PDB file of C-alpha atoms and ligand atoms in Angstrom:
ATOM      1  CA  MET A   9     -46.035  59.903-109.811  1.00 87.00           C
ATOM      2  CA  LEU A  10     -50.436  59.283-110.959  1.00 93.00           C
ATOM      3  CA  GLN A  11     -52.197  58.551-108.202  1.00 95.00           C
ATOM      4  CA  LYS A  12     -55.727  57.926-106.643  1.00 96.00           C
ATOM      5  CA  CYS A  13     -57.356  57.916-103.743  1.00 97.00           C
ATOM      6  CA  GLU A  14     -60.695  57.717-102.082  1.00 98.00           C
ATOM      7  CA  GLY A  15     -60.751  60.241 -99.398  1.00 98.00           C
ATOM      8  CA  ILE A  16     -63.079  63.192 -97.670  1.00 98.00           C
ATOM      9  CA  VAL A  17     -62.235  66.789 -98.117  1.00 98.00           C
ATOM     10  CA  ILE A  18     -61.319  68.220 -94.193  1.00 98.00           C
ATOM     11  CA  ARG A  19     -59.727  71.828 -94.750  1.00 98.00           C
ATOM     12  CA  THR A  20     -59.069  74.266 -97.602  1.00 97.00           C
ATOM     13  CA  THR A  21     -57.242  77.403 -97.782  1.00 96.00           C
ATOM     14  CA  ASP A  22     -57.432  79.484-101.291  1.00 96.00           C
ATOM     15  CA  TYR A  23     -53.916  80.559-102.185  1.00 95.00           C
ATOM     16  CA  GLY A  24     -53.254  83.346-104.444  1.00 93.00           C
ATOM     17  CA  GLU A  25     -55.903  84.056-107.040  1.00 93.00           C
ATOM     18  CA  THR A  26     -56.839  81.083-108.226  1.00 95.00           C
ATOM     19  CA  ASN A  27     -56.308  78.405-105.859  1.00 96.00           C
ATOM     20  CA  LYS A  28     -56.172  76.146-102.780  1.00 97.00           C
ATOM     21  CA  ILE A  29     -54.851  73.773-100.978  1.00 97.00           C
ATOM     22  CA  VAL A  30     -56.490  70.936-100.113  1.00 97.00           C
ATOM     23  CA  THR A  31     -56.419  69.255 -97.336  1.00 97.00           C
ATOM     24  CA  ILE A  32     -57.927  65.016 -97.726  1.00 97.00           C
ATOM     25  CA  TYR A  33     -58.156  62.407 -95.054  1.00 98.00           C
ATOM     26  CA  THR A  34     -57.201  59.238 -97.604  1.00 97.00           C
ATOM     27  CA  ARG A  35     -58.379  55.648 -96.797  1.00 97.00           C
ATOM     28  CA  GLU A  36     -55.490  54.968 -98.031  1.00 96.00           C
ATOM     29  CA  TRP A  37     -52.439  57.278 -96.436  1.00 95.00           C
ATOM     30  CA  GLY A  38     -53.728  59.114 -93.983  1.00 96.00           C
ATOM     31  CA  LYS A  39     -54.044  62.746 -93.990  1.00 96.00           C
ATOM     32  CA  ILE A  40     -52.640  64.137 -96.717  1.00 95.00           C
ATOM     33  CA  GLY A  41     -52.325  68.331 -98.795  1.00 95.00           C
ATOM     34  CA  VAL A  42     -52.230  69.019-101.977  1.00 96.00           C
ATOM     35  CA  MET A  43     -52.393  71.703-104.492  1.00 96.00           C
ATOM     36  CA  ALA A  44     -55.548  72.278-106.484  1.00 96.00           C
ATOM     37  CA  ARG A  45     -54.104  74.382-108.842  1.00 95.00           C
ATOM     38  CA  GLY A  46     -58.117  76.920-110.474  1.00 95.00           C
ATOM     39  CA  ALA A  47     -59.987  75.610-108.053  1.00 95.00           C
ATOM     40  CA  LYS A  48     -61.047  79.219-107.228  1.00 94.00           C
ATOM     41  CA  LYS A  49     -63.089  79.397-110.804  1.00 92.00           C
ATOM     42  CA  PRO A  50     -66.167  78.570-110.808  1.00 85.00           C
ATOM     43  CA  ASN A  51     -65.845  77.042-114.267  1.00 90.00           C
ATOM     44  CA  SER A  52     -62.306  74.843-113.139  1.00 93.00           C
ATOM     45  CA  ARG A  53     -63.347  71.463-113.567  1.00 92.00           C
ATOM     46  CA  LEU A  54     -62.007  70.690-109.260  1.00 95.00           C
ATOM     47  CA  SER A  55     -63.979  74.061-107.772  1.00 93.00           C
ATOM     48  CA  SER A  56     -66.687  70.981-107.240  1.00 94.00           C
ATOM     49  CA  ILE A  57     -64.521  68.316-105.936  1.00 95.00           C
ATOM     50  CA  SER A  58     -62.737  70.649-104.478  1.00 96.00           C
ATOM     51  CA  GLN A  59     -65.300  72.011-101.621  1.00 96.00           C
ATOM     52  CA  LEU A  60     -65.081  70.842 -98.090  1.00 97.00           C
ATOM     53  CA  PHE A  61     -66.574  67.070 -96.607  1.00 98.00           C
ATOM     54  CA  THR A  62     -66.945  66.160 -99.884  1.00 98.00           C
ATOM     55  CA  TYR A  63     -65.973  62.847-101.126  1.00 98.00           C
ATOM     56  CA  GLY A  64     -64.085  61.669-104.005  1.00 98.00           C
ATOM     57  CA  TYR A  65     -62.153  59.533-105.441  1.00 98.00           C
ATOM     58  CA  PHE A  66     -59.264  62.402-106.114  1.00 97.00           C
ATOM     59  CA  LEU A  67     -56.027  61.288-109.636  1.00 97.00           C
ATOM     60  CA  VAL A  68     -52.902  62.897-107.254  1.00 96.00           C
ATOM     61  CA  GLN A  69     -49.764  63.724-108.480  1.00 94.00           C
ATOM     62  CA  ARG A  70     -47.431  63.478-105.615  1.00 87.00           C
ATOM     63  CA  GLY A  71     -43.691  63.928-104.874  1.00 79.00           C
ATOM     64  CA  THR A  72     -41.924  65.066-101.531  1.00 78.00           C
ATOM     65  CA  GLY A  73     -43.845  68.043-101.496  1.00 81.00           C
ATOM     66  CA  LEU A  74     -47.408  69.514-101.044  1.00 87.00           C
ATOM     67  CA  GLY A  75     -48.640  66.925-103.713  1.00 91.00           C
ATOM     68  CA  SER A  76     -51.505  68.328-106.295  1.00 95.00           C
ATOM     69  CA  MET A  77     -54.400  67.259-106.951  1.00 96.00           C
ATOM     70  CA  GLN A  78     -54.939  66.416-111.325  1.00 95.00           C
ATOM     71  CA  GLN A  79     -58.167  65.582-110.749  1.00 94.00           C
ATOM     72  CA  GLY A  80     -61.418  64.265-109.141  1.00 95.00           C
ATOM     73  CA  GLU A  81     -64.683  61.672-109.026  1.00 97.00           C
ATOM     74  CA  ILE A  82     -67.594  62.794-106.345  1.00 97.00           C
ATOM     75  CA  ILE A  83     -68.834  59.690-104.787  1.00 97.00           C
ATOM     76  CA  THR A  84     -70.837  62.807-102.888  1.00 96.00           C
ATOM     77  CA  SER A  85     -71.105  65.898-101.494  1.00 96.00           C
ATOM     78  CA  MET A  86     -73.239  65.832 -97.997  1.00 97.00           C
ATOM     79  CA  ARG A  87     -75.369  68.202-100.070  1.00 97.00           C
ATOM     80  CA  SER A  88     -77.821  68.323 -96.746  1.00 98.00           C
ATOM     81  CA  ILE A  89     -74.601  68.971 -94.521  1.00 98.00           C
ATOM     82  CA  THR A  90     -73.813  71.774 -96.855  1.00 97.00           C
ATOM     83  CA  GLU A  91     -77.399  73.208 -97.405  1.00 97.00           C
ATOM     84  CA  ASP A  92     -77.971  73.712 -94.081  1.00 96.00           C
ATOM     85  CA  LEU A  93     -75.567  75.967 -91.519  1.00 93.00           C
ATOM     86  CA  PHE A  94     -76.842  74.352 -88.694  1.00 94.00           C
ATOM     87  CA  LEU A  95     -75.438  70.402 -89.462  1.00 97.00           C
ATOM     88  CA  THR A  96     -71.890  72.500 -91.450  1.00 97.00           C
ATOM     89  CA  ALA A  97     -71.048  74.130 -87.894  1.00 97.00           C
ATOM     90  CA  TYR A  98     -71.206  70.746 -86.359  1.00 98.00           C
ATOM     91  CA  ALA A  99     -69.621  69.000 -89.231  1.00 98.00           C
ATOM     92  CA  SER A 100     -67.502  71.882 -89.869  1.00 98.00           C
ATOM     93  CA  TYR A 101     -65.737  70.906 -85.523  1.00 98.00           C
ATOM     94  CA  ILE A 102     -65.723  67.337 -87.248  1.00 98.00           C
ATOM     95  CA  VAL A 103     -63.515  67.484 -89.865  1.00 98.00           C
ATOM     96  CA  GLU A 104     -61.020  70.321 -87.791  1.00 98.00           C
ATOM     97  CA  LEU A 105     -61.372  67.890 -84.997  1.00 98.00           C
ATOM     98  CA  THR A 106     -59.770  65.533 -87.887  1.00 98.00           C
ATOM     99  CA  ASP A 107     -57.393  67.824 -88.843  1.00 97.00           C
ATOM    100  CA  LYS A 108     -56.125  68.794 -85.248  1.00 96.00           C
ATOM    101  CA  CYS A 109     -55.709  64.557 -84.041  1.00 93.00           C
ATOM    102  CA  THR A 110     -53.948  63.348 -86.981  1.00 94.00           C
ATOM    103  CA  GLU A 111     -50.462  63.779 -88.698  1.00 92.00           C
ATOM    104  CA  GLU A 112     -49.730  63.982 -92.529  1.00 91.00           C
ATOM    105  CA  LYS A 113     -49.327  60.297 -94.765  1.00 87.00           C
ATOM    106  CA  LYS A 114     -50.320  57.776 -90.876  1.00 92.00           C
ATOM    107  CA  PRO A 115     -52.616  56.388 -92.479  1.00 95.00           C
ATOM    108  CA  ASN A 116     -55.522  54.599 -90.611  1.00 94.00           C
ATOM    109  CA  PRO A 117     -58.343  52.670 -92.215  1.00 94.00           C
ATOM    110  CA  PHE A 118     -60.009  51.934 -89.224  1.00 93.00           C
ATOM    111  CA  HIS A 119     -60.937  55.840 -88.400  1.00 95.00           C
ATOM    112  CA  PHE A 120     -60.918  56.534 -92.309  1.00 96.00           C
ATOM    113  CA  GLU A 121     -64.518  54.508 -91.972  1.00 96.00           C
ATOM    114  CA  LEU A 122     -65.504  56.335 -88.806  1.00 96.00           C
ATOM    115  CA  LEU A 123     -65.144  60.120 -90.481  1.00 97.00           C
ATOM    116  CA  TYR A 124     -66.905  59.436 -93.525  1.00 97.00           C
ATOM    117  CA  GLN A 125     -69.530  56.836 -91.283  1.00 96.00           C
ATOM    118  CA  THR A 126     -70.189  59.898 -89.076  1.00 97.00           C
ATOM    119  CA  LEU A 127     -70.298  62.403 -92.183  1.00 98.00           C
ATOM    120  CA  ASN A 128     -72.483  60.772 -93.143  1.00 97.00           C
ATOM    121  CA  TYR A 129     -74.972  59.662 -91.260  1.00 96.00           C
ATOM    122  CA  MET A 130     -75.135  63.359 -90.652  1.00 97.00           C
ATOM    123  CA  ASN A 131     -75.831  63.676 -93.850  1.00 98.00           C
ATOM    124  CA  GLU A 132     -78.866  61.897 -94.243  1.00 96.00           C
ATOM    125  CA  GLY A 133     -80.647  63.644 -90.849  1.00 95.00           C
ATOM    126  CA  PHE A 134     -79.296  61.372 -87.951  1.00 95.00           C
ATOM    127  CA  ASP A 135     -78.888  63.240 -84.309  1.00 95.00           C
ATOM    128  CA  PRO A 136     -76.049  65.256 -85.549  1.00 96.00           C
ATOM    129  CA  ASP A 137     -75.673  66.091 -81.086  1.00 95.00           C
ATOM    130  CA  VAL A 138     -75.452  62.314 -80.379  1.00 96.00           C
ATOM    131  CA  LEU A 139     -72.899  61.781 -83.095  1.00 96.00           C
ATOM    132  CA  MET A 140     -70.432  64.503 -82.417  1.00 97.00           C
ATOM    133  CA  ASN A 141     -70.706  62.939 -79.020  1.00 97.00           C
ATOM    134  CA  ILE A 142     -69.207  59.393 -80.482  1.00 97.00           C
ATOM    135  CA  TYR A 143     -66.984  61.039 -82.571  1.00 97.00           C
ATOM    136  CA  GLU A 144     -65.313  62.760 -80.166  1.00 98.00           C
ATOM    137  CA  MET A 145     -65.461  60.054 -77.313  1.00 97.00           C
ATOM    138  CA  LYS A 146     -63.509  57.711 -80.369  1.00 96.00           C
ATOM    139  CA  MET A 147     -61.681  60.870 -80.785  1.00 95.00           C
ATOM    140  CA  LEU A 148     -59.661  60.064 -76.851  1.00 96.00           C
ATOM    141  CA  ASN A 149     -58.047  56.812 -78.007  1.00 93.00           C
ATOM    142  CA  VAL A 150     -56.160  58.994 -80.845  1.00 92.00           C
ATOM    143  CA  LEU A 151     -55.440  61.282 -78.868  1.00 93.00           C
ATOM    144  CA  GLY A 152     -54.187  59.177 -76.434  1.00 94.00           C
ATOM    145  CA  LEU A 153     -56.722  59.018 -73.940  1.00 97.00           C
ATOM    146  CA  TYR A 154     -57.810  56.533 -72.060  1.00 97.00           C
ATOM    147  CA  PRO A 155     -60.253  56.890 -69.836  1.00 98.00           C
ATOM    148  CA  THR A 156     -61.927  54.047 -67.230  1.00 98.00           C
ATOM    149  CA  LEU A 157     -65.222  54.067 -67.861  1.00 97.00           C
ATOM    150  CA  ASN A 158     -65.724  50.298 -67.979  1.00 96.00           C
ATOM    151  CA  GLN A 159     -65.361  50.827 -63.396  1.00 97.00           C
ATOM    152  CA  CYS A 160     -64.476  53.370 -61.201  1.00 98.00           C
ATOM    153  CA  SER A 161     -61.591  55.055 -61.367  1.00 97.00           C
ATOM    154  CA  VAL A 162     -60.878  55.123 -57.676  1.00 97.00           C
ATOM    155  CA  CYS A 163     -61.749  50.970 -56.096  1.00 97.00           C
ATOM    156  CA  GLY A 164     -62.031  50.177 -59.200  1.00 97.00           C
ATOM    157  CA  ASN A 165     -66.389  48.345 -58.492  1.00 97.00           C
ATOM    158  CA  THR A 166     -67.743  47.290 -61.713  1.00 97.00           C
ATOM    159  CA  ASP A 167     -71.044  48.860 -59.430  1.00 95.00           C
ATOM    160  CA  GLY A 168     -73.068  51.130 -58.329  1.00 95.00           C
ATOM    161  CA  HIS A 169     -74.320  53.899 -58.665  1.00 97.00           C
ATOM    162  CA  PHE A 170     -71.778  56.393 -61.470  1.00 98.00           C
ATOM    163  CA  SER A 171     -70.852  60.037 -61.551  1.00 98.00           C
ATOM    164  CA  PHE A 172     -68.054  61.291 -64.116  1.00 98.00           C
ATOM    165  CA  SER A 173     -64.873  62.456 -61.975  1.00 98.00           C
ATOM    166  CA  ILE A 174     -62.584  64.656 -64.266  1.00 97.00           C
ATOM    167  CA  ARG A 175     -59.613  64.726 -61.876  1.00 96.00           C
ATOM    168  CA  GLU A 176     -60.111  60.697 -61.781  1.00 97.00           C
ATOM    169  CA  GLY A 177     -60.001  60.328 -65.771  1.00 97.00           C
ATOM    170  CA  GLY A 178     -63.557  58.287 -65.430  1.00 98.00           C
ATOM    171  CA  PHE A 179     -66.717  56.876 -63.532  1.00 98.00           C
ATOM    172  CA  ILE A 180     -66.479  57.293 -59.988  1.00 98.00           C
ATOM    173  CA  CYS A 181     -68.510  55.069 -57.628  1.00 98.00           C
ATOM    174  CA  HIS A 182     -70.685  56.206 -54.843  1.00 97.00           C
ATOM    175  CA  ARG A 183     -68.461  55.070 -52.257  1.00 97.00           C
ATOM    176  CA  CYS A 184     -65.154  57.433 -53.928  1.00 97.00           C
ATOM    177  CA  ILE A 185     -67.445  60.053 -54.152  1.00 96.00           C
ATOM    178  CA  GLY A 186     -65.083  62.448 -51.710  1.00 95.00           C
ATOM    179  CA  LYS A 187     -61.763  61.609 -53.237  1.00 95.00           C
ATOM    180  CA  ASP A 188     -63.629  64.808 -56.183  1.00 96.00           C
ATOM    181  CA  PRO A 189     -65.974  67.465 -54.915  1.00 95.00           C
ATOM    182  CA  TYR A 190     -65.904  68.433 -58.575  1.00 96.00           C
ATOM    183  CA  HIS A 191     -67.971  65.777 -59.901  1.00 97.00           C
ATOM    184  CA  PHE A 192     -70.058  65.810 -62.737  1.00 97.00           C
ATOM    185  CA  LYS A 193     -73.400  63.639 -61.054  1.00 97.00           C
ATOM    186  CA  ILE A 194     -74.754  62.108 -63.640  1.00 97.00           C
ATOM    187  CA  THR A 195     -77.763  59.667 -65.148  1.00 97.00           C
ATOM    188  CA  PRO A 196     -77.277  56.523 -65.400  1.00 96.00           C
ATOM    189  CA  ALA A 197     -78.592  56.968 -68.963  1.00 96.00           C
ATOM    190  CA  THR A 198     -76.108  59.046 -69.104  1.00 97.00           C
ATOM    191  CA  VAL A 199     -73.472  56.656 -68.089  1.00 97.00           C
ATOM    192  CA  LYS A 200     -74.791  54.045 -70.134  1.00 96.00           C
ATOM    193  CA  LEU A 201     -74.636  56.456 -72.892  1.00 96.00           C
ATOM    194  CA  LEU A 202     -71.301  57.248 -72.603  1.00 97.00           C
ATOM    195  CA  ARG A 203     -70.190  54.090 -72.559  1.00 96.00           C
ATOM    196  CA  LEU A 204     -71.648  52.786 -75.298  1.00 95.00           C
ATOM    197  CA  PHE A 205     -70.279  55.565 -77.506  1.00 96.00           C
ATOM    198  CA  TYR A 206     -66.658  55.026 -76.212  1.00 96.00           C
ATOM    199  CA  TYR A 207     -67.005  50.972 -77.250  1.00 94.00           C
ATOM    200  CA  MET A 208     -69.746  50.921 -79.794  1.00 89.00           C
ATOM    201  CA  ASP A 209     -68.425  49.932 -83.668  1.00 86.00           C
ATOM    202  CA  LEU A 210     -70.761  53.367 -85.781  1.00 85.00           C
ATOM    203  CA  SER A 211     -71.634  51.504 -88.504  1.00 82.00           C
ATOM    204  CA  ARG A 212     -74.733  49.455 -86.145  1.00 81.00           C
ATOM    205  CA  LEU A 213     -75.955  52.323 -84.736  1.00 82.00           C
ATOM    206  CA  GLY A 214     -79.251  52.101 -84.791  1.00 81.00           C
ATOM    207  CA  ASN A 215     -81.269  55.859 -84.238  1.00 79.00           C
ATOM    208  CA  ILE A 216     -80.924  56.183 -80.441  1.00 83.00           C
ATOM    209  CA  SER A 217     -82.881  58.993 -79.115  1.00 88.00           C
ATOM    210  CA  VAL A 218     -82.083  60.985 -76.617  1.00 94.00           C
ATOM    211  CA  LYS A 219     -83.379  63.367 -73.475  1.00 95.00           C
ATOM    212  CA  ASP A 220     -82.354  66.755 -74.001  1.00 93.00           C
ATOM    213  CA  GLN A 221     -81.236  66.318 -70.451  1.00 95.00           C
ATOM    214  CA  THR A 222     -78.945  63.445 -71.058  1.00 97.00           C
ATOM    215  CA  LYS A 223     -77.845  65.372 -74.103  1.00 96.00           C
ATOM    216  CA  ALA A 224     -77.118  67.981 -71.630  1.00 95.00           C
ATOM    217  CA  GLU A 225     -74.860  65.822 -69.402  1.00 97.00           C
ATOM    218  CA  LEU A 226     -73.394  64.504 -71.768  1.00 97.00           C
ATOM    219  CA  LYS A 227     -72.292  67.550 -73.695  1.00 96.00           C
ATOM    220  CA  GLN A 228     -70.823  68.972 -70.826  1.00 96.00           C
ATOM    221  CA  VAL A 229     -69.202  66.323 -69.099  1.00 98.00           C
ATOM    222  CA  ILE A 230     -67.311  65.658 -72.693  1.00 98.00           C
ATOM    223  CA  SER A 231     -66.474  68.934 -72.922  1.00 96.00           C
ATOM    224  CA  ALA A 232     -65.068  69.051 -69.854  1.00 97.00           C
ATOM    225  CA  TYR A 233     -62.958  66.194 -70.382  1.00 98.00           C
ATOM    226  CA  TYR A 234     -61.163  67.896 -73.888  1.00 97.00           C
ATOM    227  CA  ASP A 235     -60.696  70.946 -71.885  1.00 96.00           C
ATOM    228  CA  GLU A 236     -58.945  69.304 -69.059  1.00 97.00           C
ATOM    229  CA  TYR A 237     -56.847  67.042 -70.959  1.00 97.00           C
ATOM    230  CA  SER A 238     -56.579  66.991 -75.245  1.00 95.00           C
ATOM    231  CA  GLY A 239     -55.187  69.849 -74.677  1.00 94.00           C
ATOM    232  CA  LEU A 240     -56.871  71.406 -78.174  1.00 95.00           C
ATOM    233  CA  HIS A 241     -58.620  75.039 -78.710  1.00 93.00           C
ATOM    234  CA  LEU A 242     -61.127  74.590 -81.668  1.00 96.00           C
ATOM    235  CA  LYS A 243     -62.782  77.342 -83.077  1.00 95.00           C
ATOM    236  CA  THR A 244     -65.818  75.248 -84.090  1.00 96.00           C
ATOM    237  CA  LYS A 245     -65.858  74.207 -80.902  1.00 95.00           C
ATOM    238  CA  LYS A 246     -66.643  77.437 -79.845  1.00 94.00           C
ATOM    239  CA  PHE A 247     -69.284  78.581 -82.581  1.00 94.00           C
ATOM    240  CA  LEU A 248     -70.795  74.990 -81.829  1.00 94.00           C
ATOM    241  CA  ASP A 249     -71.787  76.442 -78.326  1.00 90.00           C
ATOM    242  CA  SER A 250     -72.069  80.075 -78.996  1.00 90.00           C
ATOM    243  CA  MET A 251     -75.257  78.945 -81.576  1.00 88.00           C
ATOM    244  CA  ASP A 252     -75.660  76.166 -78.588  1.00 82.00           C
ATOM    245  CA  LYS A 253     -76.666  79.104 -76.746  1.00 81.00           C
ATOM    246  CA  PHE A 254     -78.626  80.292 -79.168  1.00 80.00           C
ATOM    247  CA  ARG A 255     -80.723  77.802 -80.377  1.00 75.00           C
ATOM    248  CA  HIS A 256     -82.213  77.879 -77.206  1.00 71.00           C
ATOM    249  CA  MET A 257     -83.167  81.507 -76.924  1.00 75.00           C
ATOM    250  CA  LEU A 258     -85.520  80.530 -80.137  1.00 67.00           C
TER     251      LEU A 258
HETATM  252 ZN1   ZN B  25     -64.883  53.491 -56.120  1.00 73.65          ZN
END
């Protein structure tokens, strides 16, 4: 059965001399894998539509097993991302995280919209660190994780000076700080942004400017939380981290 879908290419794997297996996150069906025959040949009509990060419409022959891509129409190839080494690294992490957090054929139009907006904002020049952190915070629920960000995770107080406790799974107030000697000390700006990123609607993102110190704290807390609870070990994240170190040397 030939069907049309709207989607974003989140992974491609070479298959044989000329074919590719393309993983697409679609609005209609969630994640699907399709064979793109001949896509590795530069003159193939499937070669540009099957590039990583491409957002478009795909005509797919679906059956019980792996479907096959018949044709496609590019809406955007995210050129600003693909032409920039740093942005490519960020976007690669976003799509790998998406791939690892989702199962095939489980539609989630909300998640599709989030993925599209994240890559689109990145392509338009919004701060990739901020976008990455928002996406990470929003993926937590998809991973079955619910950090406590609206109150102290120990006593439930909503006022006070907050730190972040990996062990308690969220904010910890100054009264309870003794419960976790390994808490992260964070500034009020970081508290506010962790909350905002978790709860905000991404389509309402304005031009947020975040100080370097706040960025460093956000990264430290979110990475530590992922390391402890997500069970994920993504090679694109390792690459991003090493690139980050390298960039600070420049
Ligand atoms: Zn407390």
